[in-house]
mmCIF file of C-alpha atoms in Angstrom:
data_model
loop_
_atom_site.group_PDB
_atom_site.id
_atom_site.type_symbol
_atom_site.label_atom_id
_atom_site.label_comp_id
_atom_site.label_asym_id
_atom_site.label_seq_id
_atom_site.Cartn_x
_atom_site.Cartn_y
_atom_site.Cartn_z
ATOM 1 C CA UNK A 1 94.863 97.054 106.869
ATOM 2 C CA UNK A 2 96.163 100.417 107.510
ATOM 3 C CA UNK A 3 97.755 101.684 106.992
ATOM 4 C CA UNK A 4 106.057 106.905 103.764
ATOM 5 C CA UNK A 5 111.431 108.618 101.434
ATOM 6 C CA UNK A 6 111.962 111.781 99.527
ATOM 7 C CA UNK A 7 110.508 110.600 95.934
ATOM 8 C CA UNK A 8 108.384 114.011 95.752
ATOM 9 C CA UNK A 9 108.317 116.819 94.395
ATOM 10 C CA UNK A 10 106.617 120.034 95.559
ATOM 11 C CA UNK A 11 104.542 118.753 97.829
ATOM 12 C CA UNK A 12 101.202 120.425 98.002
ATOM 13 C CA UNK A 13 100.091 122.785 100.762
ATOM 14 C CA UNK A 14 97.230 122.242 103.232
ATOM 15 C CA UNK A 15 93.903 124.308 101.702
ATOM 16 C CA UNK A 16 92.458 124.327 104.732
ATOM 17 C CA UNK A 17 89.941 122.204 104.093
ATOM 18 C CA UNK A 18 89.674 118.516 106.691
ATOM 19 C CA UNK A 19 92.171 120.488 108.316
ATOM 20 C CA UNK A 20 89.844 120.451 111.560
ATOM 21 C CA UNK A 21 87.885 118.344 113.112
ATOM 22 C CA UNK A 22 84.674 118.179 111.213
ATOM 23 C CA UNK A 23 85.104 119.358 108.199
ATOM 24 C CA UNK A 24 86.151 117.074 105.148
ATOM 25 C CA UNK A 25 88.884 117.641 102.374
ATOM 26 C CA UNK A 26 87.459 118.556 98.585
ATOM 27 C CA UNK A 27 86.905 115.743 97.202
ATOM 28 C CA UNK A 28 87.033 113.153 100.310
ATOM 29 C CA UNK A 29 84.314 110.923 100.750
ATOM 30 C CA UNK A 30 84.297 107.777 102.934
ATOM 31 C CA UNK A 31 83.358 104.176 100.583
ATOM 32 C CA UNK A 32 78.897 104.405 100.137
ATOM 33 C CA UNK A 33 77.340 102.540 103.417
ATOM 34 C CA UNK A 34 76.851 99.434 102.737
ATOM 35 C CA UNK A 35 80.928 98.991 100.406
ATOM 36 C CA UNK A 36 82.072 95.304 102.208
ATOM 37 C CA UNK A 37 86.249 94.854 101.612
ATOM 38 C CA UNK A 38 86.689 91.094 101.967
ATOM 39 C CA UNK A 39 90.551 89.491 102.854
ATOM 40 C CA UNK A 40 91.456 85.472 102.476
ATOM 41 C CA UNK A 41 92.686 85.318 105.870
ATOM 42 C CA UNK A 42 88.848 86.240 107.291
ATOM 43 C CA UNK A 43 89.321 89.948 107.773
ATOM 44 C CA UNK A 44 86.806 91.767 106.133
ATOM 45 C CA UNK A 45 85.362 95.411 106.087
ATOM 46 C CA UNK A 46 82.074 96.831 106.198
ATOM 47 C CA UNK A 47 81.363 100.328 105.860
ATOM 48 C CA UNK A 48 78.605 102.598 107.669
ATOM 49 C CA UNK A 49 79.993 105.471 106.603
ATOM 50 C CA UNK A 50 81.949 108.447 108.084
ATOM 51 C CA UNK A 51 81.411 109.290 111.344
ATOM 52 C CA UNK A 52 78.809 111.262 113.025
ATOM 53 C CA UNK A 53 80.305 114.984 113.165
ATOM 54 C CA UNK A 54 83.499 113.911 111.087
ATOM 55 C CA UNK A 55 83.068 113.632 107.592
ATOM 56 C CA UNK A 56 86.970 113.110 107.167
ATOM 57 C CA UNK A 57 86.569 109.822 110.029
ATOM 58 C CA UNK A 58 85.247 106.173 108.272
ATOM 59 C CA UNK A 59 83.607 103.929 110.685
ATOM 60 C CA UNK A 60 83.549 100.331 110.041
ATOM 61 C CA UNK A 61 82.392 96.647 111.006
ATOM 62 C CA UNK A 62 85.013 93.866 111.194
ATOM 63 C CA UNK A 63 84.357 90.930 110.964
ATOM 64 C CA UNK A 64 84.403 90.537 114.558
ATOM 65 C CA UNK A 65 81.780 92.875 115.180
ATOM 66 C CA UNK A 66 84.099 95.593 116.159
ATOM 67 C CA UNK A 67 84.330 98.516 115.354
ATOM 68 C CA UNK A 68 87.145 100.623 112.944
ATOM 69 C CA UNK A 69 87.383 104.811 112.369
ATOM 70 C CA UNK A 70 89.745 105.271 110.309
ATOM 71 C CA UNK A 71 91.773 109.481 109.656
ATOM 72 C CA UNK A 72 91.061 109.124 105.681
ATOM 73 C CA UNK A 73 90.108 106.145 106.085
ATOM 74 C CA UNK A 74 93.433 104.633 106.312
ATOM 75 C CA UNK A 75 94.660 105.607 110.040
ATOM 76 C CA UNK A 76 93.479 104.441 112.822
ATOM 77 C CA UNK A 77 92.181 106.801 115.340
ATOM 78 C CA UNK A 78 93.093 107.690 118.113
ATOM 79 C CA UNK A 79 95.545 108.361 116.981
ATOM 80 C CA UNK A 80 99.171 110.514 118.620
ATOM 81 C CA UNK A 81 100.079 113.666 116.521
ATOM 82 C CA UNK A 82 96.631 113.736 114.829
ATOM 83 C CA UNK A 83 96.141 117.376 114.388
ATOM 84 C CA UNK A 84 99.972 116.889 111.637
ATOM 85 C CA UNK A 85 98.379 114.004 110.178
ATOM 86 C CA UNK A 86 94.912 115.313 109.483
ATOM 87 C CA UNK A 87 96.710 118.684 108.052
ATOM 88 C CA UNK A 88 99.395 116.862 105.800
ATOM 89 C CA UNK A 89 96.055 114.312 104.414
ATOM 90 C CA UNK A 90 93.931 116.324 103.438
ATOM 91 C CA UNK A 91 96.175 117.773 101.737
ATOM 92 C CA UNK A 92 96.200 115.843 98.928
ATOM 93 C CA UNK A 93 92.562 115.563 97.767
ATOM 94 C CA UNK A 94 90.918 115.425 95.534
ATOM 95 C CA UNK A 95 92.600 112.816 94.690
ATOM 96 C CA UNK A 96 94.286 112.457 90.961
ATOM 97 C CA UNK A 97 97.064 112.084 89.094
ATOM 98 C CA UNK A 98 99.894 114.145 90.589
ATOM 99 C CA UNK A 99 98.069 115.461 93.215
ATOM 100 C CA UNK A 100 100.894 115.196 96.052
ATOM 101 C CA UNK A 101 101.764 115.896 100.269
ATOM 102 C CA UNK A 102 104.662 115.673 103.076
ATOM 103 C CA UNK A 103 104.195 115.307 106.391
ATOM 104 C CA UNK A 104 105.944 114.169 109.438
ATOM 105 C CA UNK A 105 104.066 113.160 112.357
ATOM 106 C CA UNK A 106 104.703 111.467 115.883
ATOM 107 C CA UNK A 107 104.938 108.588 117.962
ATOM 108 C CA UNK A 108 105.827 108.107 121.809
ATOM 109 C CA UNK A 109 106.516 104.303 122.333
ATOM 110 C CA UNK A 110 105.231 102.905 125.985
ATOM 111 C CA UNK A 111 109.005 103.922 127.032
ATOM 112 C CA UNK A 112 108.211 107.964 126.370
ATOM 113 C CA UNK A 113 111.048 107.471 123.054
ATOM 114 C CA UNK A 114 109.921 110.335 120.676
ATOM 115 C CA UNK A 115 109.883 108.169 117.209
ATOM 116 C CA UNK A 116 109.798 110.925 114.249
ATOM 117 C CA UNK A 117 108.062 109.629 111.206
ATOM 118 C CA UNK A 118 108.964 111.624 107.577
ATOM 119 C CA UNK A 119 105.697 110.535 104.959
ATOM 120 C CA UNK A 120 105.489 111.753 101.691
ATOM 121 C CA UNK A 121 102.391 110.091 99.568
ATOM 122 C CA UNK A 122 101.781 110.916 95.879
ATOM 123 C CA UNK A 123 99.456 110.018 93.316
ATOM 124 C CA UNK A 124 101.009 108.334 90.937
ATOM 125 C CA UNK A 125 98.407 107.233 88.254
ATOM 126 C CA UNK A 126 95.440 106.309 86.540
ATOM 127 C CA UNK A 127 95.266 102.047 87.021
ATOM 128 C CA UNK A 128 93.232 98.752 86.790
ATOM 129 C CA UNK A 129 93.747 95.451 89.074
ATOM 130 C CA UNK A 130 92.460 92.019 89.333
ATOM 131 C CA UNK A 131 90.330 91.820 92.794
ATOM 132 C CA UNK A 132 88.898 88.579 93.606
ATOM 133 C CA UNK A 133 88.395 88.054 89.696
ATOM 134 C CA UNK A 134 87.255 91.594 88.762
ATOM 135 C CA UNK A 135 88.951 94.197 87.191
ATOM 136 C CA UNK A 136 88.682 97.539 88.730
ATOM 137 C CA UNK A 137 89.378 101.194 88.009
ATOM 138 C CA UNK A 138 92.312 101.444 90.780
ATOM 139 C CA UNK A 139 94.720 104.490 91.502
ATOM 140 C CA UNK A 140 98.002 103.803 92.016
ATOM 141 C CA UNK A 141 99.177 105.866 95.264
ATOM 142 C CA UNK A 142 103.089 105.889 96.630
ATOM 143 C CA UNK A 143 103.001 106.270 100.236
ATOM 144 C CA UNK A 144 107.043 106.856 100.683
ATOM 145 C CA UNK A 145 108.010 106.695 105.075
ATOM 146 C CA UNK A 146 111.128 107.054 106.731
ATOM 147 C CA UNK A 147 112.013 106.578 110.750
ATOM 148 C CA UNK A 148 115.649 107.473 111.588
ATOM 149 C CA UNK A 149 114.974 106.048 115.063
ATOM 150 C CA UNK A 150 114.413 102.408 114.045
ATOM 151 C CA UNK A 151 117.467 101.659 112.136
ATOM 152 C CA UNK A 152 117.587 104.648 110.000
ATOM 153 C CA UNK A 153 114.144 102.621 107.828
ATOM 154 C CA UNK A 154 113.078 103.978 104.536
ATOM 155 C CA UNK A 155 109.951 101.752 103.111
ATOM 156 C CA UNK A 156 107.684 102.877 100.118
ATOM 157 C CA UNK A 157 104.391 101.045 99.676
ATOM 158 C CA UNK A 158 102.733 101.523 96.526
ATOM 159 C CA UNK A 159 98.518 101.056 96.817
ATOM 160 C CA UNK A 160 95.685 100.467 94.868
ATOM 161 C CA UNK A 161 92.859 102.208 96.038
ATOM 162 C CA UNK A 162 89.817 101.243 94.555
ATOM 163 C CA UNK A 163 87.559 104.529 92.692
ATOM 164 C CA UNK A 164 83.827 103.701 92.933
ATOM 165 C CA UNK A 165 84.298 102.032 95.908
ATOM 166 C CA UNK A 166 87.055 104.321 97.868
ATOM 167 C CA UNK A 167 89.746 102.550 99.149
ATOM 168 C CA UNK A 168 92.825 101.046 99.982
ATOM 169 C CA UNK A 169 92.368 97.460 98.311
ATOM 170 C CA UNK A 170 96.322 96.376 98.171
ATOM 171 C CA UNK A 171 98.557 97.029 99.298
ATOM 172 C CA UNK A 172 102.881 96.851 97.921
ATOM 173 C CA UNK A 173 105.896 97.386 99.892
ATOM 174 C CA UNK A 174 109.641 97.937 98.471
ATOM 175 C CA UNK A 175 112.225 98.219 101.765
ATOM 176 C CA UNK A 176 114.524 100.483 101.132
ATOM 177 C CA UNK A 177 117.174 100.672 104.204
ATOM 178 C CA UNK A 178 116.565 98.681 107.205
ATOM 179 C CA UNK A 179 113.311 96.604 107.991
ATOM 180 C CA UNK A 180 110.462 95.925 107.938
ATOM 181 C CA UNK A 181 107.662 91.902 107.846
ATOM 182 C CA UNK A 182 105.000 93.150 106.342
ATOM 183 C CA UNK A 183 104.139 91.878 103.839
ATOM 184 C CA UNK A 184 101.980 93.024 100.761
ATOM 185 C CA UNK A 185 98.613 92.060 99.883
ATOM 186 C CA UNK A 186 95.617 92.448 98.192
ATOM 187 C CA UNK A 187 91.825 91.961 99.026
ATOM 188 C CA UNK A 188 90.015 89.268 97.927
ATOM 189 C CA UNK A 189 87.194 90.580 96.863
ATOM 190 C CA UNK A 190 84.937 94.142 96.992
ATOM 191 C CA UNK A 191 81.055 94.717 96.576
ATOM 192 C CA UNK A 192 79.604 98.267 96.495
ATOM 193 C CA UNK A 193 75.889 98.522 97.338
ATOM 194 C CA UNK A 194 74.036 99.556 93.290
#
């Protein structure tokens, strides 16, 4: 689900909140415990709150019984270059129109090659989206990504961030250069405990 070039101007610098394991940035909270996000293909996430000792990592049970642990409720952990991702994503919060961040993260492939991702995130505006026949309040978030080592790939996701569920519930991809066959997607339903 998880689920970036240079579309941002004046990106925020990390303010220290959430940049270290064991802390979350101001304005970040995992989805309320018991929140369920379901997909048409049968996938489902049932959120259980923040990971013990790390409120910037959200935990969810998958439909197959496995557990997902996601930094900033987006990047599945463990992951390579977590410190850079943590610092970069911490700067995006609190989410509000105009919030932005950019950072570089590195990943090594199985054969040891270094792949560098240049990422930019920006909250575009408030809006609404229909999810499972229900109109939900969302923030539109742009995630631009450039990967020079993979054919000069560049693409931009526009995510729908459900403000009540505190989770991304849809994404549309626009490839600028190169190839990415990831499909656009929407949650089939969102349920937040009252």
